[in-house]
Amino acid sequence: MAPAQGQFSDHSDGVESKERAEGPSVPPAFQAAVEALRSARLRPELEVEVTRPPQRLAPHAYALEAAVVDGEDDLADGRLVLLHDPAGHDAWQGAFRLVTLVRAELEPEMAADPLLPEVCWSWLTGALDARGLSYGEAGGTVTRAGSHYFGALSERRPATQIEIRASWTPREGRGGVPDAASHLMAWGDLLCQIAGLPPSDPADAAVVTLPQRRGPQV
């Protein structure tokens, strides 16, 4: 296991400098949650970097991008955004919200499974539950999209991509701060699972994973 902070890219697109410039205007609970994200320990196959967050979803936001890397291949990638509204949000039922996009290319035999969307959604909730996390108002979509190539691209084999878009409310703990680090680690577990990697914990060996695959063809 390696600390997420040690895998962060230097190309943060000005996000960190903006946070420092705002200083006291950033709520302490949000600052603590961001620091927890940066101290989380993730699997070594994950490469993580800070990216510019969306500007209109909440008064405060922090975003990460990650990829599951095997050599020169990206097996899966995703984005996780931490949102915070100190006044609370009726739809969230809380002051924090986590929003994610996760995607990976599938092997043909898995892409044809009619239960695949349900299974992928269970991977998200299962990753959160496996770490004993308390959350609410979870919702999202699982999309399976196929590509067939023609003409000059006809030599490429058909490809199918699975995409999970989801959001959930992490329950707040002491000082109104959620356990952001554990939520990030659970999200990392989801990324590795959809990439087809075996569970990192031998106790999770019974968890069903996708067959390991190479990255998308170019």
Coordinates of C-alpha atoms in Angstrom, one line a residue:
M1 CA 0.0 0.0 0.0
A2 CA 1.3 3.5 -0.9
P3 CA 0.1 6.8 0.3
A4 CA -2.1 8.7 -2.1
Q5 CA -0.2 11.8 -1.5
G6 CA 3.0 10.2 -2.8
Q7 CA 1.3 9.4 -6.1
F8 CA -0.1 12.9 -6.7
S9 CA 1.0 14.5 -10.0
D10 CA 2.6 18.0 -9.8
H11 CA 0.0 19.2 -12.4
S12 CA -2.8 20.3 -10.2
D13 CA -4.0 23.0 -12.5
G14 CA -3.8 25.6 -9.8
V15 CA -6.2 23.9 -7.4
E16 CA -4.0 23.8 -4.4
S17 CA -2.8 27.4 -4.8
K18 CA -6.4 28.5 -4.9
E19 CA -7.2 26.8 -1.7
R20 CA -4.2 28.3 0.1
A21 CA -5.1 31.8 -1.2
E22 CA -8.6 31.5 0.1
G23 CA -7.3 30.6 3.6
P24 CA -9.7 31.3 6.4
S25 CA -12.7 31.5 4.0
V26 CA -12.5 27.7 3.6
P27 CA -14.5 26.0 6.4
P28 CA -12.4 24.0 8.8
A29 CA -14.5 20.9 8.2
F30 CA -13.8 21.0 4.5
Q31 CA -10.1 21.6 5.1
A32 CA -10.0 18.6 7.4
A33 CA -11.8 16.4 4.8
V34 CA -9.4 17.5 2.1
E35 CA -6.4 16.8 4.3
A36 CA -7.8 13.3 5.0
L37 CA -8.1 12.7 1.2
R38 CA -4.5 13.6 0.8
S39 CA -3.3 11.3 3.5
A40 CA -5.3 8.2 2.4
R41 CA -3.4 5.0 1.6
L42 CA -4.3 3.4 -1.7
R43 CA -3.2 0.4 -3.7
P44 CA 0.0 0.8 -5.6
E45 CA -1.7 0.2 -8.9
L46 CA -3.5 3.5 -8.5
E47 CA -2.1 6.7 -9.9
V48 CA -3.8 9.8 -8.5
E49 CA -3.7 13.5 -9.2
V50 CA -5.5 16.6 -8.1
T51 CA -7.6 18.2 -10.8
R52 CA -9.7 21.3 -11.1
P53 CA -13.1 20.7 -9.5
P54 CA -16.5 21.8 -10.9
Q55 CA -17.3 25.4 -9.9
R56 CA -21.1 25.5 -9.6
L57 CA -22.2 22.3 -7.8
A58 CA -21.3 23.6 -4.3
P59 CA -19.6 26.5 -2.5
H60 CA -16.5 24.3 -1.9
A61 CA -15.2 21.4 -4.0
Y62 CA -12.1 19.3 -4.4
A63 CA -11.5 16.8 -7.1
L64 CA -9.2 13.9 -7.8
E65 CA -8.5 11.8 -10.9
A66 CA -7.1 8.3 -10.8
A67 CA -6.2 5.4 -13.1
V68 CA -5.5 1.8 -12.5
V69 CA -2.2 1.2 -14.3
D70 CA -0.5 -2.0 -15.4
G71 CA 2.7 -1.2 -17.2
E72 CA 1.8 1.2 -20.0
D73 CA -1.9 0.3 -19.9
D74 CA -4.7 2.1 -18.1
L75 CA -7.2 -0.7 -17.1
A76 CA -9.7 1.7 -15.6
D77 CA -10.0 5.4 -14.7
G78 CA -12.2 7.7 -12.8
R79 CA -12.9 11.0 -11.0
L80 CA -14.0 11.6 -7.5
V81 CA -15.3 15.0 -6.4
L82 CA -15.8 16.1 -2.8
L83 CA -18.5 18.8 -2.4
H84 CA -19.3 20.8 0.7
D85 CA -22.1 23.2 1.5
P86 CA -21.8 24.5 5.1
A87 CA -25.5 25.3 5.1
G88 CA -26.4 21.8 4.2
H89 CA -28.3 20.6 1.1
D90 CA -31.8 19.1 1.2
A91 CA -31.1 16.6 -1.6
W92 CA -27.9 15.5 0.0
Q93 CA -29.4 15.2 3.5
G94 CA -26.0 16.5 4.8
A95 CA -23.3 19.1 4.2
F96 CA -21.0 16.9 2.2
R97 CA -21.5 14.9 -1.1
L98 CA -19.2 12.6 -3.0
V99 CA -19.7 12.4 -6.8
T100 CA -17.9 9.9 -9.0
L101 CA -17.4 8.7 -12.6
V102 CA -15.7 5.3 -13.1
R103 CA -15.1 3.6 -16.4
A104 CA -13.3 0.6 -17.9
E105 CA -13.2 -1.5 -21.1
L106 CA -14.7 -4.9 -20.8
E107 CA -13.9 -8.3 -22.1
P108 CA -16.6 -9.5 -24.6
E109 CA -17.8 -12.3 -22.4
M110 CA -18.4 -9.9 -19.5
A111 CA -20.0 -7.3 -21.7
A112 CA -22.7 -9.8 -22.7
D113 CA -23.8 -10.5 -19.2
P114 CA -27.4 -9.1 -18.8
L115 CA -26.8 -8.7 -15.0
L116 CA -23.7 -6.6 -15.5
P117 CA -25.2 -3.2 -14.5
E118 CA -26.6 -4.6 -11.3
V119 CA -23.3 -6.3 -10.5
C120 CA -21.4 -3.1 -11.1
W121 CA -23.7 -1.0 -8.9
S122 CA -23.3 -3.7 -6.1
W123 CA -19.5 -3.2 -6.4
L124 CA -19.9 0.5 -5.4
T125 CA -22.1 -0.2 -2.4
G126 CA -20.1 -3.3 -1.5
A127 CA -16.9 -1.3 -1.5
L128 CA -18.4 1.2 0.9
D129 CA -20.0 -1.4 3.1
A130 CA -16.8 -3.5 3.2
R131 CA -15.0 -0.6 5.0
G132 CA -17.8 -0.2 7.4
L133 CA -18.7 3.3 6.1
S134 CA -22.0 5.1 6.9
Y135 CA -23.6 6.9 4.0
G136 CA -26.9 7.8 2.6
E137 CA -28.9 9.1 -0.4
A138 CA -26.8 6.9 -2.8
G139 CA -27.9 7.1 -6.4
G140 CA -26.5 6.8 -9.9
T141 CA -26.4 5.1 -13.3
V142 CA -24.5 2.2 -14.9
T143 CA -24.1 2.5 -18.6
R144 CA -22.8 -0.1 -21.0
A145 CA -21.8 1.2 -24.4
G146 CA -20.5 -0.8 -27.4
S147 CA -18.3 0.4 -30.3
H148 CA -18.0 -1.3 -33.7
Y149 CA -15.3 -0.1 -36.2
F150 CA -15.6 0.2 -39.9
G151 CA -13.6 1.3 -42.9
A152 CA -10.0 2.2 -42.1
L153 CA -10.7 1.2 -38.5
S154 CA -12.3 -2.2 -39.3
E155 CA -9.2 -4.2 -38.1
R156 CA -10.1 -3.1 -34.5
R157 CA -12.1 -5.6 -32.5
P158 CA -15.5 -4.4 -31.1
A159 CA -15.1 -2.8 -27.7
T160 CA -17.5 -2.4 -24.8
Q161 CA -17.1 0.2 -22.0
I162 CA -18.8 0.2 -18.7
E163 CA -19.4 3.5 -16.9
I164 CA -20.6 4.2 -13.4
R165 CA -21.8 7.6 -12.4
A166 CA -22.8 7.9 -8.8
S167 CA -23.1 10.1 -5.8
W168 CA -23.6 9.6 -2.1
T169 CA -23.6 11.5 1.2
P170 CA -20.8 10.5 3.6
R171 CA -22.1 10.6 7.2
E172 CA -20.3 13.3 9.2
G173 CA -18.4 12.4 12.4
R174 CA -16.7 14.5 15.0
G175 CA -16.6 18.2 14.2
G176 CA -18.9 17.6 11.2
V177 CA -16.1 16.0 9.2
P178 CA -16.8 12.8 7.2
D179 CA -14.2 9.9 7.0
A180 CA -13.1 11.1 3.6
A181 CA -9.9 9.0 3.6
S182 CA -11.9 5.8 4.0
H183 CA -14.4 6.8 1.3
L184 CA -11.5 7.4 -1.0
M185 CA -10.0 4.0 -0.2
A186 CA -13.3 2.4 -0.9
W187 CA -13.5 4.3 -4.2
G188 CA -10.0 3.0 -5.0
D189 CA -11.2 -0.5 -4.3
L190 CA -14.0 0.0 -6.8
L191 CA -11.6 1.2 -9.5
C192 CA -9.4 -1.8 -9.0
Q193 CA -12.3 -4.2 -9.0
I194 CA -13.8 -2.8 -12.2
A195 CA -10.3 -3.0 -13.7
G196 CA -10.3 -6.8 -13.0
L197 CA -7.6 -6.8 -10.3
P198 CA -7.8 -9.4 -7.6
P199 CA -8.7 -8.1 -4.1
S200 CA -5.8 -6.8 -2.1
D201 CA -7.1 -8.4 1.1
P202 CA -7.1 -12.2 1.1
A203 CA -10.3 -12.1 3.2
D204 CA -12.0 -10.6 0.1
A205 CA -11.0 -13.5 -2.2
A206 CA -14.6 -14.5 -2.7
V207 CA -15.5 -11.1 -4.3
V208 CA -16.3 -11.5 -8.0
T209 CA -14.0 -9.4 -10.3
L210 CA -13.8 -8.8 -14.0
P211 CA -11.1 -10.7 -15.9
Q212 CA -7.9 -8.6 -16.1
R213 CA -7.6 -6.9 -19.4
R214 CA -5.4 -4.6 -21.4
G215 CA -6.2 -0.9 -21.9
P216 CA -8.3 0.4 -24.8
Q217 CA -6.9 -0.1 -28.3
V218 CA -5.7 3.0 -30.1

